[in-house]
C-alpha cells in the first residue's frame, strides 16, 4: 500500500505539470472504486482550474475553482502524467483520465480498485474522511509534548499508537518499525510508560525516517512506482523491516519478527529492550 512518503513522492511528481492549469476533459472508464466515482464528475470538473495540489495524510487534494478533488491511491493505485508523445491507449486498470489544456493528462490506475476519486464542494478540512485526522508528522505541531500528552491517556502498545491516524497521520507499518528502532523503543511498550526523552527521540525518529523515505522516492516492497514509473529506493536503507533473522546493522543481534494487531512487526531485542 502506498504510504505517506509514496503519496508525497507522487504529489511532487505531478504538481509541476498540473498546478495552475485548466481541465479540458475528464474520462471515467470505471466508476467502481472504493466509493463510486460521481457520474457528474466530467461535467463538474470541465474548465475548472487546478490551483494547487496538496497532501493531507495519504490523500491528494486538488484545489479547484469551486471545490476540491480528493484522490486516494488505496492498495495499488498509481498516478502518471502523460503527454502526446506517450502511448495514450488505456490499459485494463486505467480507470480515470483528467486531460488538461496544456496537453498533459493525469491517469489514475488501480488494479484492486480500493482507491478513491471524490469531489467535494465543502471545505475539504471538514470532509468526513479528513476531519478526524491527527497532525502531519513533518509539521511543527507534531512534537514531543503533543505525543506525550496523547500517550499518557492511552494503554496501548506504542507501535499501534503511532500508527493510529487520529494521533498522527502517515506512520504506516514499515515506517513505524523503522522509527521505533531508531528511537530504541520496543514496539510492545505501553504508551502510558513513555518518558519525555523517549517522546523526543520518537518524534525525531518519525520525522527523520519519513523525510529520508521521501528523499529516496518511497519504499518499493512490491509494485510502487512514482509518477514517472520509477521505483522508490528507501527499501535499501531499511534497518529492521523485512529483515527477520538477519543481523542488526547496529549490534549484530538477529532481527526478530512477531505479529502485532495483525501486522508484521520487526525489531532488534538488543537495541529495543522492554
CSV table of C-alpha atoms in Angstrom, one decimal:
chain,number,residue,atom,x,y,z
A,1,UNK,CA,0.0,0.0,0.0
A,2,UNK,CA,1.4,3.5,-0.8
A,3,UNK,CA,2.2,5.2,2.4
A,4,UNK,CA,2.8,8.9,3.2
A,5,UNK,CA,6.3,9.1,1.5
A,6,UNK,CA,4.9,7.4,-1.6
A,7,UNK,CA,1.9,9.7,-1.8
A,8,UNK,CA,4.2,12.8,-1.2
A,9,UNK,CA,6.5,11.5,-3.9
A,10,UNK,CA,3.5,11.2,-6.3
A,11,UNK,CA,2.4,14.8,-5.4
A,12,UNK,CA,5.8,16.2,-6.1
A,13,UNK,CA,6.0,14.4,-9.4
A,14,UNK,CA,2.7,15.6,-10.8
A,15,UNK,CA,2.4,19.1,-9.3
A,16,UNK,CA,4.8,20.9,-11.7
A,17,UNK,CA,2.8,19.8,-14.7
A,18,UNK,CA,-0.7,20.3,-13.4
A,19,UNK,CA,-0.8,23.2,-11.0
A,20,UNK,CA,-2.3,26.5,-12.3
A,21,UNK,CA,-3.7,24.6,-15.3
A,22,UNK,CA,-7.2,24.3,-16.7
A,23,UNK,CA,-9.0,21.0,-17.1
A,24,UNK,CA,-10.2,20.3,-20.6
A,25,UNK,CA,-11.8,16.9,-20.2
A,26,UNK,CA,-12.4,14.1,-17.7
A,27,UNK,CA,-12.7,10.5,-18.8
A,28,UNK,CA,-14.1,7.9,-16.3
A,29,UNK,CA,-13.9,4.4,-17.6
A,30,UNK,CA,-14.8,2.6,-14.4
A,31,UNK,CA,-16.8,4.2,-11.6
A,32,UNK,CA,-16.4,1.2,-9.3
A,33,UNK,CA,-13.7,2.3,-6.9
A,34,UNK,CA,-13.8,2.1,-3.1
A,35,UNK,CA,-16.6,4.7,-3.3
A,36,UNK,CA,-18.3,5.1,-6.7
A,37,UNK,CA,-17.0,7.9,-8.7
A,38,UNK,CA,-19.6,10.7,-9.1
A,39,UNK,CA,-21.2,10.2,-12.5
A,40,UNK,CA,-21.3,14.0,-12.9
A,41,UNK,CA,-17.5,14.4,-12.3
A,42,UNK,CA,-16.7,15.1,-16.0
A,43,UNK,CA,-19.2,18.0,-16.0
A,44,UNK,CA,-18.2,19.3,-12.6
A,45,UNK,CA,-14.5,19.5,-13.5
A,46,UNK,CA,-14.8,20.7,-17.1
A,47,UNK,CA,-13.0,24.0,-17.5
A,48,UNK,CA,-12.1,24.2,-13.8
A,49,UNK,CA,-8.6,25.3,-12.9
A,50,UNK,CA,-6.3,23.3,-10.6
A,51,UNK,CA,-4.7,26.0,-8.4
A,52,UNK,CA,-2.7,23.8,-6.1
A,53,UNK,CA,-2.1,20.1,-5.3
A,54,UNK,CA,-1.7,19.4,-1.6
A,55,UNK,CA,-1.4,16.3,0.5
A,56,UNK,CA,-3.3,15.5,3.7
A,57,UNK,CA,-2.3,12.2,5.2
A,58,UNK,CA,-2.5,9.8,2.3
A,59,UNK,CA,-5.0,11.9,0.3
A,60,UNK,CA,-4.0,14.1,-2.6
A,61,UNK,CA,-6.1,17.3,-2.6
A,62,UNK,CA,-6.6,19.2,-5.9
A,63,UNK,CA,-7.8,22.7,-5.1
A,64,UNK,CA,-10.1,23.8,-7.9
A,65,UNK,CA,-12.3,26.8,-8.6
A,66,UNK,CA,-15.4,25.5,-6.9
A,67,UNK,CA,-14.2,22.7,-4.6
A,68,UNK,CA,-11.6,20.0,-4.1
A,69,UNK,CA,-10.9,16.7,-5.7
A,70,UNK,CA,-9.6,14.1,-3.3
A,71,UNK,CA,-7.6,11.2,-4.6
A,72,UNK,CA,-6.5,8.2,-2.5
A,73,UNK,CA,-4.3,5.5,-4.0
A,74,UNK,CA,-5.7,2.7,-1.9
A,75,UNK,CA,-3.8,-0.6,-2.0
A,76,UNK,CA,-2.4,-0.5,-5.5
A,77,UNK,CA,-3.2,2.9,-7.0
A,78,UNK,CA,-0.8,5.0,-9.1
A,79,UNK,CA,-0.9,8.4,-10.8
A,80,UNK,CA,1.0,9.2,-14.0
A,81,UNK,CA,1.4,12.3,-16.1
A,82,UNK,CA,1.3,11.6,-19.8
A,83,UNK,CA,1.8,13.8,-22.8
A,84,UNK,CA,1.0,13.5,-26.5
A,85,UNK,CA,4.4,11.8,-27.2
A,86,UNK,CA,3.5,8.8,-25.0
A,87,UNK,CA,1.1,6.0,-25.7
A,88,UNK,CA,-2.4,7.1,-24.6
A,89,UNK,CA,-4.3,3.9,-25.2
A,90,UNK,CA,-5.6,2.9,-21.7
A,91,UNK,CA,-4.9,-0.4,-20.2
A,92,UNK,CA,-7.4,-2.6,-18.3
A,93,UNK,CA,-6.9,-0.9,-14.9
A,94,UNK,CA,-6.6,2.8,-16.1
A,95,UNK,CA,-9.9,4.0,-14.6
A,96,UNK,CA,-9.8,7.8,-14.8
A,97,UNK,CA,-8.0,10.3,-17.0
A,98,UNK,CA,-8.0,14.1,-16.4
A,99,UNK,CA,-6.9,15.9,-19.5
A,100,UNK,CA,-5.5,19.4,-19.2
A,101,UNK,CA,-5.5,22.3,-21.7
A,102,UNK,CA,-1.7,22.3,-21.7
A,103,UNK,CA,-1.6,18.9,-23.3
A,104,UNK,CA,-0.8,16.8,-20.2
A,105,UNK,CA,-3.0,14.0,-18.9
A,106,UNK,CA,-3.2,12.7,-15.4
A,107,UNK,CA,-4.0,9.0,-15.4
A,108,UNK,CA,-5.3,7.1,-12.4
A,109,UNK,CA,-4.5,3.4,-12.4
A,110,UNK,CA,-5.8,1.0,-9.7
A,111,UNK,CA,-5.8,-2.8,-10.3
A,112,UNK,CA,-7.6,-3.6,-7.0
A,113,UNK,CA,-9.9,-0.5,-7.1
A,114,UNK,CA,-9.5,0.2,-3.4
A,115,UNK,CA,-8.6,3.8,-4.1
A,116,UNK,CA,-10.9,6.8,-4.4
A,117,UNK,CA,-11.6,9.8,-6.6
A,118,UNK,CA,-14.0,12.1,-4.7
A,119,UNK,CA,-15.3,15.6,-5.3
A,120,UNK,CA,-16.5,17.9,-2.6
A,121,UNK,CA,-17.8,21.5,-2.7
A,122,UNK,CA,-17.5,21.8,1.1
A,123,UNK,CA,-14.3,23.0,2.9
A,124,UNK,CA,-12.1,20.0,2.5
A,125,UNK,CA,-10.9,20.0,6.1
A,126,UNK,CA,-14.4,19.2,7.2
A,127,UNK,CA,-14.8,16.2,4.9
A,128,UNK,CA,-15.6,13.1,6.9
A,129,UNK,CA,-12.5,11.4,5.6
A,130,UNK,CA,-10.2,14.1,6.9
A,131,UNK,CA,-11.9,15.8,9.8
A,132,UNK,CA,-10.8,13.2,12.4
A,133,UNK,CA,-7.2,13.1,11.4
A,134,UNK,CA,-4.3,13.9,13.6
A,135,UNK,CA,-1.4,16.3,12.8
A,136,UNK,CA,1.0,15.9,9.9
A,137,UNK,CA,4.2,14.2,11.2
A,138,UNK,CA,6.6,16.6,9.4
A,139,UNK,CA,4.9,19.7,10.6
A,140,UNK,CA,5.6,21.7,13.8
A,141,UNK,CA,2.5,20.8,15.8
A,142,UNK,CA,3.7,17.2,15.9
A,143,UNK,CA,6.2,17.4,18.7
A,144,UNK,CA,7.2,15.6,21.9
A,145,UNK,CA,4.8,17.5,24.2
A,146,UNK,CA,1.9,16.6,21.9
A,147,UNK,CA,2.9,13.0,21.7
A,148,UNK,CA,3.5,12.6,25.4
A,149,UNK,CA,0.1,14.2,26.2
A,150,UNK,CA,-1.7,11.8,23.9
A,151,UNK,CA,0.3,8.8,25.1
A,152,UNK,CA,-0.4,9.4,28.8
A,153,UNK,CA,-4.1,8.9,28.2
A,154,UNK,CA,-3.7,5.5,26.5
A,155,UNK,CA,-2.9,2.0,27.5
A,156,UNK,CA,-1.9,0.5,24.1
A,157,UNK,CA,1.3,-0.7,22.5
A,158,UNK,CA,3.4,2.2,21.2
A,159,UNK,CA,3.6,0.8,17.7
A,160,UNK,CA,-0.2,0.5,17.4
A,161,UNK,CA,-0.5,4.0,18.9
A,162,UNK,CA,1.8,5.8,16.4
A,163,UNK,CA,0.0,4.0,13.5
A,164,UNK,CA,-3.3,5.5,14.6
A,165,UNK,CA,-4.2,8.3,12.1
A,166,UNK,CA,-6.1,10.1,14.8
A,167,UNK,CA,-2.9,10.5,16.7
A,168,UNK,CA,-0.6,11.3,13.8
A,169,UNK,CA,-1.1,10.6,10.1
A,170,UNK,CA,1.1,8.7,7.7
A,171,UNK,CA,3.1,6.5,10.0
A,172,UNK,CA,2.5,3.2,8.3
A,173,UNK,CA,3.7,-0.2,9.3
A,174,UNK,CA,7.1,0.0,7.6
A,175,UNK,CA,7.9,3.4,9.0
A,176,UNK,CA,6.6,2.7,12.5
A,177,UNK,CA,9.0,-0.3,12.8
A,178,UNK,CA,11.9,1.8,11.5
A,179,UNK,CA,11.2,4.8,13.7
A,180,UNK,CA,10.9,2.7,16.9
A,181,UNK,CA,14.2,1.1,16.1
A,182,UNK,CA,15.8,4.4,15.5
A,183,UNK,CA,14.4,5.7,18.9
A,184,UNK,CA,15.4,2.5,20.7
A,185,UNK,CA,11.8,1.7,21.8
A,186,UNK,CA,10.3,-1.7,22.0
A,187,UNK,CA,7.1,-2.0,19.8
A,188,UNK,CA,5.2,-3.6,22.7
A,189,UNK,CA,5.9,-0.8,25.2
A,190,UNK,CA,2.7,0.6,26.7
A,191,UNK,CA,2.1,4.2,25.8
A,192,UNK,CA,1.4,5.4,29.3
A,193,UNK,CA,5.0,4.5,30.2
A,194,UNK,CA,6.5,6.7,27.6
A,195,UNK,CA,9.0,9.2,29.1
A,196,UNK,CA,9.8,12.7,27.8
A,197,UNK,CA,13.2,11.8,26.5
A,198,UNK,CA,11.7,8.8,24.7
A,199,UNK,CA,9.0,11.0,23.2
A,200,UNK,CA,11.7,13.4,21.9
A,201,UNK,CA,13.6,10.6,20.3
A,202,UNK,CA,10.5,9.0,18.8
A,203,UNK,CA,9.2,12.3,17.3
A,204,UNK,CA,12.7,13.0,15.9
A,205,UNK,CA,12.9,9.4,14.5
A,206,UNK,CA,9.5,9.6,12.8
A,207,UNK,CA,10.4,12.8,11.1
A,208,UNK,CA,13.8,11.5,10.1
A,209,UNK,CA,12.5,8.2,8.7
A,210,UNK,CA,9.7,9.8,6.7
A,211,UNK,CA,12.0,12.5,5.5
A,212,UNK,CA,14.6,10.0,4.3
A,213,UNK,CA,11.9,7.9,2.6
A,214,UNK,CA,10.5,10.9,0.7
A,215,UNK,CA,14.0,11.9,-0.4
A,216,UNK,CA,14.5,8.3,-1.7
A,217,UNK,CA,11.2,8.3,-3.5
A,218,UNK,CA,9.4,6.0,-1.2
A,219,UNK,CA,9.8,2.3,-0.4
A,220,UNK,CA,9.4,-0.4,-3.0
A,221,UNK,CA,8.5,-3.8,-1.5
A,222,UNK,CA,6.0,-4.9,-4.2
A,223,UNK,CA,5.0,-2.6,-7.0
A,224,UNK,CA,5.1,1.1,-6.0
A,225,UNK,CA,6.2,3.4,-8.9
A,226,UNK,CA,6.3,7.2,-8.9
A,227,UNK,CA,4.6,9.4,-11.5
A,228,UNK,CA,7.4,8.7,-13.9
A,229,UNK,CA,7.4,4.9,-13.4
A,230,UNK,CA,10.5,4.9,-11.1
A,231,UNK,CA,10.6,2.7,-8.0
A,232,UNK,CA,11.3,4.0,-4.5
A,233,UNK,CA,14.7,3.2,-3.1
A,234,UNK,CA,14.2,3.6,0.7
A,235,UNK,CA,14.0,-0.2,1.0
A,236,UNK,CA,17.7,-0.3,0.6
A,237,UNK,CA,18.0,1.7,3.8
A,238,UNK,CA,15.6,-0.3,6.0
A,239,UNK,CA,17.2,-1.2,9.3
A,240,UNK,CA,14.7,-3.8,10.6
A,241,UNK,CA,11.7,-4.1,8.4
A,242,UNK,CA,11.6,-7.3,6.3
A,243,UNK,CA,15.0,-8.4,7.8
A,244,UNK,CA,13.9,-11.1,10.2
A,245,UNK,CA,16.8,-13.4,11.0
A,246,UNK,CA,19.4,-11.0,9.6
A,247,UNK,CA,21.9,-9.3,11.9
A,248,UNK,CA,21.1,-5.9,13.3
A,249,UNK,CA,23.0,-3.3,11.4
A,250,UNK,CA,23.7,-1.6,14.8
A,251,UNK,CA,24.6,-4.5,17.1
A,252,UNK,CA,24.6,-7.7,15.1
A,253,UNK,CA,21.8,-9.4,17.0
A,254,UNK,CA,19.3,-11.2,14.8
A,255,UNK,CA,16.2,-9.1,13.9
A,256,UNK,CA,13.0,-10.7,15.2
A,257,UNK,CA,9.5,-10.8,13.8
A,258,UNK,CA,6.1,-11.1,15.5
A,259,UNK,CA,2.5,-10.3,14.7
A,260,UNK,CA,1.0,-7.2,16.3
A,261,UNK,CA,-2.5,-6.1,15.6
A,262,UNK,CA,-2.4,-8.4,12.6
A,263,UNK,CA,0.7,-6.6,11.2
A,264,UNK,CA,4.2,-7.8,10.8
A,265,UNK,CA,6.4,-6.1,13.4
A,266,UNK,CA,10.2,-6.2,13.1
A,267,UNK,CA,12.6,-5.2,15.9
A,268,UNK,CA,16.0,-5.8,17.5
A,269,UNK,CA,15.6,-7.2,21.0
A,270,UNK,CA,19.1,-6.0,22.0
A,271,UNK,CA,18.6,-2.4,20.8
A,272,UNK,CA,14.9,-2.1,21.7
A,273,UNK,CA,14.6,-3.9,25.1
A,274,UNK,CA,11.5,-3.5,27.2
